[in-house]
Amino acid sequence: MSTTNPQSDTQPDEGPRRPRWSRRPAEGSPAAAARARRRSKQRRRLSNVAALMAGLVLTGALYSTLAPGAQAADEGSESSAEAAGRELYERSCISCHGENLEGVPNRGPSLIGVGEAAVYFQVHTGRMPLVRQEAQAPDKPAIFSDEEIDQLMAYVQANGGGPVLPSGDLRDGDLAAGGELFRLNCAQCHNFVGEGGALSSGKYAPSLEDANDLEIYAAMLSGPENMPIFGDNQLTPEEKRSIINYIQTITDMPDPGGAGIGRIGPVSEGLVIWVVGVAALLFGIFWMGSKA
Amino acid sequence: MARTATAPGAPTTALGKAALEVDDRLIVAGPLRRTLNKVFPDHWSFLLGEIALYSFIILLLTGTYLTFFFQASMTEVVYDGSYAPLRGIDMSIAYASTLDLSFDVRGGLLIRQMHHWAALLFMASIVVHMLRIFFTGAFRRPRETNWLIGVALLILGIFEGFAGYSMPDDLLSGTGLRIMSAIILSIPVIGTWAHWAVFGGDYVGELIVGRLYIAHVLIIPAILLGLIALHMLILVKQKHTQFPGPGRTEHNVIGNRLFPTFAGKATGLMMVVFGVVAALGGLVQINPVWLWGPYNPAQVSSASQPDWYVMFLDGSTRLFPAWDIYLPGNYNIPALFWPTVVLPGIIFTLLLAYPMLERKLTGDTASHHLLQRPRDVPVRTSLGMMAISFYVVLLLSGANDVIADKFDISLNAMTWIGRIGLLIVPPIAYVLTYRICLGLQQHDREVLEHGIETGVIRRLPHGEFIEVHQPLGPVDEHGHGQLAYGGAPVPKKMNQVGGARRAIRGFFSPIEEPTAVELEQRGEDRGLATAEPQRELTTSGRPAEGGRPSEGGRPSEGGRPSEGGRPQEPRD
């Protein structure tokens, strides 16, 4: 920084260069003109600092009046659900997510700002608590009861904040538009039919077959594992509901053509033609022809 | 036909007279008689090609029905049919008419599914048929032409299938078409021009579905039909090959005549193929395009694969490293070019040229009508297994994301398994197959030399235990068989030379009385029980008895070696 200081260039005899903001001892300078210039500079610097301070104070004041006052409410009493959640948290989550939701390096991410949506998704699908560190947390039967999940959600929401779960009919959206959005935003990992698919290095997009509405919504809000977050700016709540409507409609839909064979298209079809079709016909020709 | 004639040349029945009238005008009796008397070998493996033929017939029939309803147009419409999850979505007429065909046309979905299953079966049966031809050496002179036609049918079948599944303009087929467009573009020098010629402009344009349609319903099927006809005409002209065995020479064919036995069999097989395809079409869903959605270049799904017969190219693409070559002057050969143009080019050239290559390398230019057992040509068999293992690694790699997902394997690991496997599995397959072939040959030779192990253990006077062997023919003074190795099946169990009572005929249930068979056996003076009094207490069993294996154990059955303990299928 000091190299950009024009003053040091004019005073090569001054000894070690100093940063501009360090106070100089008052000593005689070679030229009065230079001193006057310096003083006017200092004055300008002072007014700059004052303006900056004023701006910061103003911004702070503005923020404190406009921002939601949720923070203030947290300070005092903790509801009973939060207390129960804290107990659960300290028993089952603290080793990886830290004492104050701040996360533990190389073990678990911070939970500040993930909100109750993330807690609901991770715990309700059984992904958390984690069995071991691996490429991705697999879903398994939930460890906690619904009530305990509510308590954990309350605790994390109260202390970390973040997206909250929606309410109302989560399938309240346009079916066909949901399909179009699903193919545009979700199919590249979850497959056209929500069968899921492989990602790199052992990660994967899970099948959506047994996901409930709220889990899908919470996943879009919180972007669990390798999934991106689809905030309300990317997909409006209405669009999210349309997508959920589409996923659940085609999941529940019977296959008009017969056995669905996994609904993954050519791979299972190829398997069927060889294992069932060709095998049946080989049996047929063994029956008809003779052997050597 | 002649059964009702009482005097030569003078039919008395109405049918006979009518036939005579026809023959007077068209002179068909001679050729017809020759055709009806054509002999087909009765080995099961000769029916594999027929499965392909019958699948093709199903394809023609079901495909014709589909053309009544499918509209090959890429004009955009808004769907308003009975499938709710797509109602109101923009799509091409091709896709909309496929949806209508599936949901609103009576029997449409069944016929569409049968058509698709029959296509998969057509390709699968071609491959299986080719494997039989390859491993038994049936492609050798004079049948190289039919081999070439067969490979051409295989390649055309791949293109026909690709054109077919690309026509509905759904998201899966559109993804495939995008890849095909990229493959065409990747060809150096001509790529861009070729792409413009095929698509009529940049991808995707508005022409391609119409062009695929004409290729799929007219051009390629016409060529296929012509080649299949030629394939069969050449087959009739050159006559069938047959496996070596009793009474089988280079100059005859042993089996059943076309009429009535083989015609019955062929009709039966056709019905079985129809049945299997109809069952699959009715019971197992294939290519549910309504779930894929209409094609939109902005969209893609994970697990997008081509049908199985193209999947090996998808596999090669997934395995090949991303080696783009940049040439001076802003030219570029994309990595895609090598696994999708060069590799199949090499594969199919080798496949086409194999009969000529083998002729060159072995110097065997003679005509062959007797087949070889795979074990008797270990080099060819091992090469074939090597090729199959190479192909299977590519095929599985084409599905590697699905395998990774379903079996919880890292996708990266699958890619590396494929890359390493592609290099090391084929040589291993070669060596293993070679050793297995030699081992099987050795065992045949051992049985020819020492006879069949009877399982009877005898103790000799000086205390040694020996197993009694049944020689297959005359033995020399050391008890060694004198039969030469003939490349024909060697009986290896006593049951196969009539050691037990003859098997009761019938595939699912017996069609003969067991007691009657036993009586017949006693009358024939064969089998272990009847031979017991004459058995000598030597290591070599009955040197004087038992026919030469070239006559089989059972001369009364037309010289065919018997099947031993398993239930036997009806012969005629």
PDB file of N, CA, C and O in Angstrom, chain B residues 46 81 203 265 305 516:
ATOM      1  N   PHE B  46     -30.451 -74.447 -34.772  1.00  0.00           N
ATOM      2  CA  PHE B  46     -30.800 -73.993 -36.118  1.00  0.00           C
ATOM      3  C   PHE B  46     -32.096 -73.186 -36.132  1.00  0.00           C
ATOM      4  O   PHE B  46     -32.507 -72.685 -37.169  1.00  0.00           O
ATOM      5  N   GLY B  81     -55.133 -34.258 -24.875  1.00  0.00           N
ATOM      6  CA  GLY B  81     -55.651 -35.621 -24.892  1.00  0.00           C
ATOM      7  C   GLY B  81     -56.012 -36.104 -23.513  1.00  0.00           C
ATOM      8  O   GLY B  81     -56.248 -35.307 -22.601  1.00  0.00           O
ATOM      9  N   TYR B 203     -29.152 -28.443 -35.427  1.00  0.00           N
ATOM     10  CA  TYR B 203     -29.995 -29.278 -34.582  1.00  0.00           C
ATOM     11  C   TYR B 203     -31.071 -28.400 -33.937  1.00  0.00           C
ATOM     12  O   TYR B 203     -30.760 -27.330 -33.478  1.00  0.00           O
ATOM     13  N   LYS B 265     -43.026 -77.647 -37.085  1.00  0.00           N
ATOM     14  CA  LYS B 265     -42.142 -77.059 -36.086  1.00  0.00           C
ATOM     15  C   LYS B 265     -42.066 -75.545 -36.248  1.00  0.00           C
ATOM     16  O   LYS B 265     -42.135 -74.787 -35.275  1.00  0.00           O
ATOM     17  N   GLN B 305     -30.539 -43.657 -21.547  1.00  0.00           N
ATOM     18  CA  GLN B 305     -29.788 -44.639 -22.321  1.00  0.00           C
ATOM     19  C   GLN B 305     -30.499 -44.955 -23.616  1.00  0.00           C
ATOM     20  O   GLN B 305     -31.707 -44.825 -23.704  1.00  0.00           O
ATOM     21  N   ALA B 516     -44.092-100.455 -21.437  1.00  0.00           N
ATOM     22  CA  ALA B 516     -43.917-100.833 -22.838  1.00  0.00           C
ATOM     23  C   ALA B 516     -42.470-100.605 -23.265  1.00  0.00           C
ATOM     24  O   ALA B 516     -41.875-101.429 -23.969  1.00  0.00           O
TER      25      ALA B 516
END
